[in-house]
Amino acid sequence: MPKILIVGGGYAGFYTAWKLEKHLRAGEAEVTVVDPRPYMTYQPFLPEIAAGSIEPRHAVVSLRRHLKRTEVITAKVTYINHAEKKATISPEVGDTYDFEYDQVVVTGGAVSRTFPIPGLADEGIGLKTVEEAVAIRDKVLDNFAKAAHLPAGPERDRLLTFVVVGGGFAGIEIFAELRSFASDLLKYYPQIEFDDISFHLVEAMGRIMPEVSLKTSHWVLKDLAKRGALVHLDTQFSSCIDGNIELSTGEKFESDLIVWTAGVMATPQIVRHTDLPIEERGRVTTRADLRVGSDDEPIEGAWAAGDVSRVPDLTGGGVGGYCVPNAQHAVRQGKLLATNLVAVLRGEQPKDYIHKNLGAVAGLGLGTGVFQSGKIAIKGFPAWIAHRGYHGLAMPTWERKFRVFWGWWNNFFLGRDIVSLSAVQQPRAAFEEFAARPKPPAPAEEKPADAATDDKSEVMKADKPVAKPAESAPAEKAPAKKAPAKKSAAQKPAASKAREKDAADTVA
């Protein structure tokens, strides 16, 4: 059977494998997915995870549970040698090995794109994984708990100052969700007032959310201003060494949480270690039918989709003529890729990918959202309902949909869960603190110096061989010793007599 290797289990990779299981006949091909994480993350839910509105495990989809006819390998693909149709797989435990395939699907996704800003690599955190969202939530909760016991001053202000860099959809959503989360926490911390909390969003462009109209973006800015959140437009993020923020405007302040959402880039681990064609921005050169290659000549047996690929946008709405890296395109490309791959295996022609953006919807905290589709814009509570409805239904598998909606229903009556689990980062800390350890061996007793010297002398004497007398002329014979005379019975001691008597009685 032909072997299909899918590199990456994100949106495009998961949907490709999921649809291949539905389209392929029994025994028609073997499908293998390789990803360092054994789950797909539904990234539009990450802001709500950071704000405590969604249980983190509900926003991920287990690959092994839902891809029942697909082999799932939890490892990294460190090289794709398509000339020989081999991929190098490096598991976390065990030896690296080569995997031979007939068809390869590159869906490695994207990572946070950063710049060499002083301090960013040490102090910042991204928003691309569920682990990052959980860490942001725990950081906010821990900072509130610490600040509640501090007097007013620089240290307290630092703990209650939160910064988001990037004014795109992801940046605005996490910024607004955290602002809503912080306001909700005030009822649990009477020591902290609304004005004690500072939120700063830094955007290099002159506007936010380029996916919506300028009028809609202005409404979002006004809504954030009402909630006490500051947005710095036309501002560069210059430095954040040790949490000391410096902006291009000259403004300086301190923060203990810096969330970076200023763009993404194709996963370098994939695109820098392959012989497949890569374009100038570091993405896999992909045709409209999702085969790798140029418009004139496709590369046989190679496919790509999602954020790692450069797919032409035939509707003309994409930036630079290509599809933008978002979930809408990744999901739909994955579905079409599975259909096209099966068609090629059966000798049929693949179809081109065409998808016109239906609009954009964003959540801005509990009860507030924004929706834009063409010239139609909806704001406030109706847009928030549309946001939750759309993403709740877009979550793959009914099992995951049920968990998400059930969580929202519980939160409606019970409120957000505000328990911080930051201690899970060091789960053995409590065990190590109280674990009994073996006592160190007692030191050997030292003898006095004089005693040690005497012992040494005695040892040396004992080890010294006894000198034999020198052989000389035969000496005179010594007179023979006389044998001792036998003692008479009368001369024997009383004890001897008693022993003889006992022996005689025993014999008798």
Coordinates of C-alpha atoms in Angstrom, one line a residue, residues 3-503:
K3 CA 2.4 5.3 2.6
I4 CA 1.1 8.8 3.3
L5 CA 3.2 10.8 5.8
I6 CA 1.6 13.9 7.4
V7 CA 4.2 16.2 9.0
G8 CA 2.3 18.1 11.7
G9 CA -0.9 17.5 13.6
G10 CA -2.3 21.0 13.7
Y11 CA -5.4 22.3 11.9
A12 CA -4.4 21.3 8.4
G13 CA -2.7 18.0 9.5
F14 CA -5.5 16.8 11.6
Y15 CA -8.2 17.6 9.1
T16 CA -6.2 16.0 6.3
A17 CA -5.9 12.7 8.3
W18 CA -9.5 12.9 9.5
K19 CA -10.9 13.2 6.0
L20 CA -8.4 10.7 4.5
E21 CA -9.9 8.1 6.9
K22 CA -13.3 8.9 5.5
H23 CA -12.3 8.9 1.8
L24 CA -9.8 6.0 1.6
R25 CA -11.1 2.5 1.1
A26 CA -9.9 -0.3 3.3
G27 CA -6.3 -1.2 2.3
E28 CA -6.0 1.7 -0.1
A29 CA -3.2 3.5 1.8
E30 CA -1.4 3.8 5.1
V31 CA -1.6 7.1 6.9
T32 CA 0.9 8.3 9.5
V33 CA 0.9 11.6 11.4
V34 CA 4.0 12.8 13.2
D35 CA 3.9 15.7 15.7
P36 CA 5.7 16.5 18.9
R37 CA 2.4 16.9 20.6
P38 CA -0.3 14.2 20.6
Y39 CA -3.1 16.7 20.1
M40 CA -4.4 19.4 17.9
T41 CA -4.9 22.8 19.6
Y42 CA -8.0 24.9 18.6
Q43 CA -6.1 28.2 18.8
P44 CA -9.1 30.7 18.7
F45 CA -9.9 29.5 22.2
L46 CA -6.5 30.4 23.7
P47 CA -7.6 33.9 24.8
E48 CA -10.6 32.4 26.7
I49 CA -8.3 29.8 28.2
A50 CA -6.0 32.6 29.5
A51 CA -9.1 34.3 30.9
G52 CA -10.4 31.2 32.7
S53 CA -13.5 30.9 30.5
I54 CA -12.6 27.5 29.0
E55 CA -11.0 24.4 30.5
P56 CA -7.7 24.0 28.7
R57 CA -8.1 20.3 28.0
H58 CA -11.4 21.0 26.2
A59 CA -9.7 23.2 23.6
V60 CA -7.4 20.4 22.4
V61 CA -8.3 17.3 20.3
S62 CA -6.5 14.0 21.0
L63 CA -5.0 12.6 17.7
R64 CA -5.1 9.0 18.9
R65 CA -8.7 9.1 20.1
H66 CA -10.1 10.6 16.9
L67 CA -7.8 9.3 14.2
K68 CA -8.6 5.6 14.8
R69 CA -7.2 4.3 11.5
T70 CA -4.1 6.5 11.5
E71 CA -0.7 5.8 13.0
V72 CA 0.3 8.6 15.3
I73 CA 3.9 9.1 16.2
T74 CA 4.8 11.6 18.9
A75 CA 8.1 12.9 17.6
K76 CA 9.8 15.6 15.5
V77 CA 10.5 15.4 11.8
T78 CA 14.0 16.9 11.6
Y79 CA 14.5 16.5 7.8
I80 CA 12.5 15.8 4.7
N81 CA 14.5 14.3 1.9
H82 CA 11.9 14.2 -0.9
A83 CA 14.5 13.2 -3.5
E84 CA 14.7 9.8 -1.8
K85 CA 11.2 10.1 -0.2
K86 CA 12.6 9.7 3.3
A87 CA 11.8 11.7 6.5
T88 CA 14.1 11.7 9.5
I89 CA 12.1 11.2 12.7
S90 CA 13.6 12.1 16.1
P91 CA 11.5 10.8 19.1
E92 CA 12.1 12.3 22.5
V93 CA 13.3 8.8 23.7
G94 CA 15.1 6.4 21.4
D95 CA 17.2 6.6 18.3
T96 CA 16.6 8.8 15.3
Y97 CA 15.4 6.8 12.3
D98 CA 14.3 7.3 8.6
F99 CA 10.7 6.8 7.5
E100 CA 10.1 6.0 3.9
Y101 CA 6.9 7.3 2.3
D102 CA 5.2 7.6 -1.1
Q103 CA 3.2 10.8 -0.4
V104 CA 4.3 13.6 2.1
V105 CA 1.9 16.2 3.4
V106 CA 3.7 19.2 5.0
T107 CA 1.4 20.9 7.6
G108 CA 4.0 21.9 10.2
G109 CA 2.1 25.1 11.1
A110 CA 3.7 28.3 12.5
V111 CA 5.4 29.7 15.6
S112 CA 5.6 33.2 17.1
R113 CA 7.7 35.5 15.0
T114 CA 9.9 37.7 17.2
F115 CA 12.6 40.3 16.7
P116 CA 15.9 40.8 18.5
I117 CA 14.5 43.1 21.1
P118 CA 16.6 43.3 24.3
G119 CA 15.0 41.2 27.0
L120 CA 12.1 39.8 24.9
A121 CA 13.5 36.2 24.7
D122 CA 13.9 36.1 28.5
E123 CA 10.8 38.0 29.7
G124 CA 8.1 37.5 26.9
I125 CA 5.6 34.7 26.3
G126 CA 3.7 33.8 23.1
L127 CA 0.1 32.7 22.5
K128 CA 0.4 29.8 20.1
T129 CA 0.1 26.8 22.4
V130 CA -2.4 25.8 25.2
E131 CA 0.5 25.6 27.6
E132 CA 1.3 29.3 27.0
A133 CA -2.4 30.3 27.6
V134 CA -2.5 28.3 30.9
A135 CA 0.8 30.0 32.0
I136 CA -0.6 33.4 31.3
R137 CA -3.8 32.7 33.3
D138 CA -1.8 31.4 36.3
K139 CA 0.6 34.4 36.1
V140 CA -2.3 36.8 36.4
L141 CA -3.8 35.0 39.4
D142 CA -0.4 34.7 41.1
N143 CA 0.3 38.4 40.6
F144 CA -3.1 39.4 42.1
A145 CA -2.4 37.1 45.2
K146 CA 1.1 38.7 45.7
A147 CA 0.0 42.3 45.1
A148 CA -2.9 41.9 47.7
H149 CA -0.3 41.7 50.5
L150 CA 1.9 44.6 49.4
P151 CA 1.6 48.3 50.1
A152 CA 1.3 50.8 47.3
G153 CA 4.6 51.2 45.5
P154 CA 6.7 50.2 42.5
E155 CA 6.7 46.5 43.3
R156 CA 2.9 46.3 43.6
D157 CA 2.5 48.4 40.4
R158 CA 4.8 46.0 38.5
L159 CA 2.7 43.0 39.5
L160 CA -0.5 44.6 38.4
T161 CA 0.8 45.9 35.0
F162 CA 0.2 43.7 32.0
V163 CA 1.5 44.3 28.5
V164 CA 0.4 42.8 25.1
V165 CA 2.5 43.5 22.0
G166 CA 0.6 43.3 18.7
G167 CA -2.8 44.7 17.7
G168 CA -4.0 42.0 15.4
F169 CA -7.0 39.7 16.1
A170 CA -5.0 37.5 18.5
G171 CA -3.5 40.5 20.4
I172 CA -6.8 42.3 20.8
E173 CA -8.6 39.2 21.9
I174 CA -6.1 38.3 24.6
F175 CA -5.8 41.9 25.7
A176 CA -9.6 42.4 26.1
E177 CA -10.1 38.9 27.7
L178 CA -7.4 39.6 30.3
R179 CA -8.8 43.0 31.0
S180 CA -12.2 41.4 31.6
F181 CA -10.6 38.7 33.7
A182 CA -8.8 41.2 35.9
S183 CA -11.9 43.3 36.5
D184 CA -13.8 40.1 37.5
L185 CA -11.0 39.2 40.0
L186 CA -11.4 42.5 42.0
K187 CA -14.4 41.1 44.0
Y188 CA -12.1 38.4 45.4
Y189 CA -9.3 40.9 46.3
P190 CA -10.8 43.8 48.2
Q191 CA -7.2 45.1 48.8
I192 CA -6.9 45.9 45.0
E193 CA -8.9 48.7 43.3
F194 CA -9.8 49.1 39.6
D195 CA -7.3 52.0 39.2
D196 CA -4.5 49.9 40.6
I197 CA -4.4 47.7 37.5
S198 CA -2.7 48.8 34.2
F199 CA -3.1 47.3 30.8
H200 CA -1.0 48.4 27.9
L201 CA -1.3 47.2 24.2
V202 CA 1.6 48.2 21.9
E203 CA 1.0 48.3 18.1
A204 CA 3.5 49.5 15.6
M205 CA 0.8 50.4 13.0
G206 CA -1.6 53.3 13.2
R207 CA -4.6 51.0 13.7
I208 CA -5.7 47.7 15.2
M209 CA -7.4 44.7 13.7
P210 CA -6.8 45.1 10.0
E211 CA -9.3 42.3 9.3
V212 CA -12.2 44.6 10.2
S213 CA -13.2 48.0 8.9
L214 CA -11.6 51.2 10.3
K215 CA -14.9 52.2 11.8
T216 CA -15.2 48.9 13.7
S217 CA -11.6 49.1 14.9
H218 CA -12.4 52.6 16.3
W219 CA -15.3 51.2 18.2
V220 CA -13.1 48.5 19.7
L221 CA -10.6 51.2 20.8
K222 CA -13.4 53.2 22.5
D223 CA -14.7 50.1 24.3
L224 CA -11.2 49.3 25.6
A225 CA -10.7 52.9 26.8
K226 CA -13.9 52.7 28.8
R227 CA -12.5 49.6 30.6
G228 CA -9.3 51.5 31.5
A229 CA -7.0 49.8 28.9
L230 CA -4.3 51.8 27.2
V231 CA -3.5 51.3 23.5
H232 CA -0.3 52.7 22.1
L233 CA -0.5 53.1 18.3
D234 CA 2.4 54.0 16.0
T235 CA 4.7 52.7 18.8
Q236 CA 7.6 50.4 18.7
F237 CA 8.4 48.0 21.6
S238 CA 12.0 48.9 22.2
S239 CA 13.2 46.9 25.3
C240 CA 12.0 44.9 28.2
I241 CA 15.2 43.8 30.1
D242 CA 14.2 42.5 33.5
G243 CA 10.6 43.6 32.9
N244 CA 11.6 47.3 32.4
I245 CA 9.5 48.3 29.4
E246 CA 10.8 51.0 27.0
L247 CA 8.7 52.3 24.1
S248 CA 9.8 54.2 21.1
T249 CA 7.8 57.2 22.4
G250 CA 10.1 57.4 25.4
E251 CA 7.6 56.0 27.9
K252 CA 8.9 53.7 30.5
F253 CA 7.3 51.4 33.1
E254 CA 7.7 48.0 34.6
S255 CA 5.6 44.8 34.0
D256 CA 5.7 41.3 35.2
L257 CA 3.7 39.8 32.2
I258 CA 4.6 40.5 28.5
V259 CA 2.5 38.7 25.9
W260 CA 3.9 38.7 22.4
T261 CA 1.3 38.4 19.5
A262 CA 3.1 40.4 16.8
G263 CA 3.0 37.9 14.0
V264 CA 3.8 34.3 13.1
M265 CA 6.2 32.5 10.8
A266 CA 6.4 29.0 9.3
T267 CA 8.0 26.5 11.7
P268 CA 11.7 26.8 11.0
Q269 CA 12.4 23.2 12.0
I270 CA 10.4 22.1 8.9
V271 CA 11.2 24.7 6.2
R272 CA 14.9 24.9 7.0
H273 CA 15.5 21.2 6.8
T274 CA 14.1 20.0 3.5
D275 CA 14.9 19.8 -0.2
L276 CA 11.4 21.0 -1.0
P277 CA 11.2 24.5 -2.6
I278 CA 10.9 27.4 0.0
E279 CA 9.9 30.9 -1.0
E280 CA 11.6 34.1 0.3
R281 CA 9.4 34.4 3.4
G282 CA 10.2 30.9 4.5
R283 CA 7.1 29.1 3.4
V284 CA 6.7 26.0 1.3
T285 CA 6.0 27.0 -2.3
T286 CA 2.5 25.5 -3.0
R287 CA 0.2 25.5 -5.9
A288 CA -3.5 26.3 -5.9
D289 CA -4.3 22.5 -5.9
L290 CA -2.2 22.2 -2.7
R291 CA 0.6 20.3 -4.5
V292 CA 4.1 21.5 -3.8
G293 CA 5.8 23.2 -6.7
S294 CA 5.3 26.0 -9.2
D295 CA 2.3 26.7 -11.4
D296 CA 4.0 25.1 -14.3
E297 CA 5.4 22.0 -12.7
P298 CA 4.2 20.2 -9.5
I299 CA 6.5 18.0 -7.5
E300 CA 5.1 14.5 -7.6
G301 CA 4.2 13.1 -4.1
A302 CA 4.5 16.3 -2.2
W303 CA 1.6 18.4 -0.7
A304 CA 1.4 21.3 1.8
A305 CA -1.3 23.3 3.6
G306 CA -1.9 25.7 6.5
D307 CA 0.5 28.3 7.9
V308 CA 3.6 26.6 6.7
S309 CA 2.6 26.9 3.0
R310 CA 2.2 29.7 0.5
V311 CA -1.1 29.0 -1.2
P312 CA -2.4 31.4 -3.9
D313 CA -5.6 33.1 -3.0
L314 CA -7.7 32.8 -6.2
T315 CA -10.4 35.1 -4.8
G316 CA -8.0 38.1 -4.8
G317 CA -8.6 38.9 -1.2
G318 CA -5.3 37.6 0.2
V319 CA -2.3 39.8 1.2
G320 CA 0.1 39.8 -1.7
G321 CA -2.1 37.4 -3.6
Y322 CA -1.7 34.5 -1.1
C323 CA -3.9 33.1 1.7
V324 CA -3.3 34.6 5.1
P325 CA -2.2 32.3 7.9
N326 CA -5.4 31.7 9.9
A327 CA -7.6 28.9 11.0
Q328 CA -10.3 29.4 8.3
H329 CA -7.8 28.6 5.5
A330 CA -6.0 25.8 7.4
V331 CA -9.2 23.9 8.1
R332 CA -10.6 24.2 4.6
Q333 CA -7.2 23.5 2.9
G334 CA -6.8 20.3 5.0
K335 CA -10.2 19.0 3.9
L336 CA -9.5 19.7 0.2
L337 CA -6.0 18.3 0.4
A338 CA -7.4 15.0 1.6
T339 CA -9.9 14.9 -1.3
N340 CA -7.2 15.9 -3.9
L341 CA -4.7 13.3 -2.6
V342 CA -7.2 10.5 -2.9
A343 CA -8.1 11.7 -6.4
V344 CA -4.5 11.6 -7.5
L345 CA -4.1 8.0 -6.0
R346 CA -7.1 7.0 -8.1
G347 CA -5.8 8.7 -11.3
E348 CA -8.1 11.7 -11.1
Q349 CA -7.4 15.4 -11.3
P350 CA -7.1 17.6 -8.1
K351 CA -9.2 20.7 -7.6
D352 CA -8.0 24.2 -6.9
Y353 CA -8.5 25.8 -3.5
I354 CA -10.9 28.7 -3.5
H355 CA -12.3 30.2 -0.4
K356 CA -13.7 33.7 0.0
N357 CA -13.4 35.1 3.6
L358 CA -16.9 35.1 5.1
G359 CA -15.9 37.6 7.8
A360 CA -14.2 37.9 11.1
V361 CA -15.5 37.5 14.6
A362 CA -13.7 38.2 17.9
G363 CA -14.5 38.0 21.6
L364 CA -13.6 40.9 23.7
G365 CA -14.3 39.5 27.2
L366 CA -17.5 38.2 28.7
G367 CA -20.6 39.7 27.0
T368 CA -18.7 41.8 24.5
G369 CA -17.6 41.0 20.9
V370 CA -17.3 42.3 17.4
F371 CA -18.3 40.7 14.0
Q372 CA -17.5 42.0 10.5
S373 CA -18.7 40.5 7.2
G374 CA -18.3 42.8 4.3
K375 CA -19.9 46.1 5.2
I376 CA -22.0 44.5 7.9
A377 CA -20.7 45.0 11.5
I378 CA -22.2 43.8 14.7
K379 CA -20.9 44.9 18.1
G380 CA -21.4 44.1 21.7
F381 CA -23.4 41.2 23.2
P382 CA -24.9 39.9 19.9
A383 CA -21.4 39.7 18.4
W384 CA -20.2 37.8 21.5
I385 CA -23.0 35.3 21.0
A386 CA -22.0 34.9 17.4
H387 CA -18.3 34.5 18.4
R388 CA -19.1 31.7 20.8
G389 CA -21.6 30.0 18.5
Y390 CA -19.3 30.0 15.5
H391 CA -16.2 28.7 17.3
G392 CA -18.1 26.3 19.4
L393 CA -19.5 24.6 16.3
A394 CA -16.2 24.9 14.4
M395 CA -14.5 22.8 17.1
P396 CA -13.8 19.4 15.5
T397 CA -15.7 16.3 16.8
W398 CA -18.9 16.3 18.7
E399 CA -17.2 15.0 21.8
R400 CA -15.1 18.2 21.9
K401 CA -18.1 20.4 21.1
F402 CA -20.0 19.0 24.0
R403 CA -17.2 19.6 26.4
V404 CA -16.8 23.3 25.3
F405 CA -20.5 24.1 25.5
W406 CA -20.9 22.3 28.8
G407 CA -18.1 24.3 30.2
W408 CA -19.7 27.5 29.1
W409 CA -23.0 26.5 30.6
N410 CA -21.4 25.7 33.9
N411 CA -19.5 29.0 34.0
F412 CA -22.8 30.9 33.3
F413 CA -24.1 29.7 36.7
L414 CA -20.9 29.1 38.7
G415 CA -18.6 31.8 37.3
R416 CA -15.0 31.4 36.2
D417 CA -12.6 29.1 38.0
I418 CA -9.9 31.3 39.6
V419 CA -7.6 28.6 41.0
S420 CA -4.0 29.0 39.9
L421 CA -2.1 25.8 39.2
S422 CA 1.3 27.4 38.6
A423 CA 2.8 24.9 41.0
V424 CA 2.3 22.2 38.4
Q425 CA 5.4 23.6 36.6
Q426 CA 7.4 22.0 39.5
P427 CA 5.2 19.1 40.5
R428 CA 7.9 17.4 42.7
A429 CA 8.6 20.5 44.8
A430 CA 6.4 19.5 47.8
F431 CA 7.6 15.9 47.7
E432 CA 11.2 16.9 47.7
E433 CA 10.7 19.4 50.5
F434 CA 9.5 16.7 53.0
A435 CA 11.1 13.5 51.6
A436 CA 13.3 11.6 54.0
R437 CA 16.8 11.3 52.8
P438 CA 19.6 8.8 54.0
K439 CA 21.9 10.3 56.6
P440 CA 25.5 10.9 55.5
P441 CA 28.0 8.4 56.9
A442 CA 29.6 9.4 60.3
P443 CA 33.2 10.6 59.9
A444 CA 35.9 8.2 61.1
E445 CA 37.4 9.0 64.6
E446 CA 40.9 10.5 64.3
K447 CA 43.6 9.2 66.7
P448 CA 46.1 11.5 68.4
A449 CA 49.2 12.2 66.4
D450 CA 51.5 10.3 69.0
A451 CA 49.3 7.2 69.0
A452 CA 49.3 7.2 65.2
T453 CA 53.1 7.4 65.2
D454 CA 53.4 4.5 67.7
D455 CA 51.0 2.4 65.7
K456 CA 53.0 3.1 62.6
S457 CA 56.2 2.1 64.3
E458 CA 54.7 -1.2 65.5
V459 CA 53.5 -2.0 62.0
M460 CA 56.9 -1.3 60.6
K461 CA 58.5 -3.6 63.3
A462 CA 56.0 -6.4 62.6
D463 CA 56.6 -6.2 58.8
K464 CA 60.4 -6.2 59.3
P465 CA 61.9 -9.7 58.6
V466 CA 63.9 -11.4 61.4
A467 CA 67.5 -11.7 60.4
K468 CA 69.0 -15.2 60.4
P469 CA 72.2 -15.7 62.4
A470 CA 75.2 -15.9 60.2
E471 CA 76.6 -19.4 59.5
S472 CA 80.0 -19.9 61.1
A473 CA 82.1 -22.7 62.4
P474 CA 80.1 -25.6 64.1
A475 CA 79.4 -24.7 67.6
E476 CA 79.9 -27.1 70.5
K477 CA 77.0 -29.5 71.1
A478 CA 74.7 -28.3 73.8
P479 CA 74.2 -30.8 76.6
A480 CA 70.9 -32.7 76.2
K481 CA 68.1 -31.7 78.4
K482 CA 66.9 -34.3 80.9
A483 CA 63.2 -35.4 80.6
P484 CA 61.1 -34.2 83.5
A485 CA 60.5 -36.9 86.1
K486 CA 57.0 -38.3 86.5
K487 CA 55.1 -36.9 89.4
S488 CA 53.8 -39.4 91.9
A489 CA 50.2 -39.6 92.8
A490 CA 50.9 -37.7 95.9
Q491 CA 52.5 -34.9 94.0
K492 CA 49.5 -34.5 91.6
P493 CA 47.5 -31.4 92.4
A494 CA 44.0 -31.9 93.9
A495 CA 42.3 -30.7 90.7
S496 CA 44.0 -33.4 88.6
K497 CA 42.9 -36.0 91.1
A498 CA 39.3 -34.8 90.9
R499 CA 39.3 -34.9 87.1
E500 CA 40.6 -38.5 87.1
K501 CA 37.9 -39.5 89.5
D502 CA 35.1 -38.0 87.3
A503 CA 36.5 -39.8 84.3

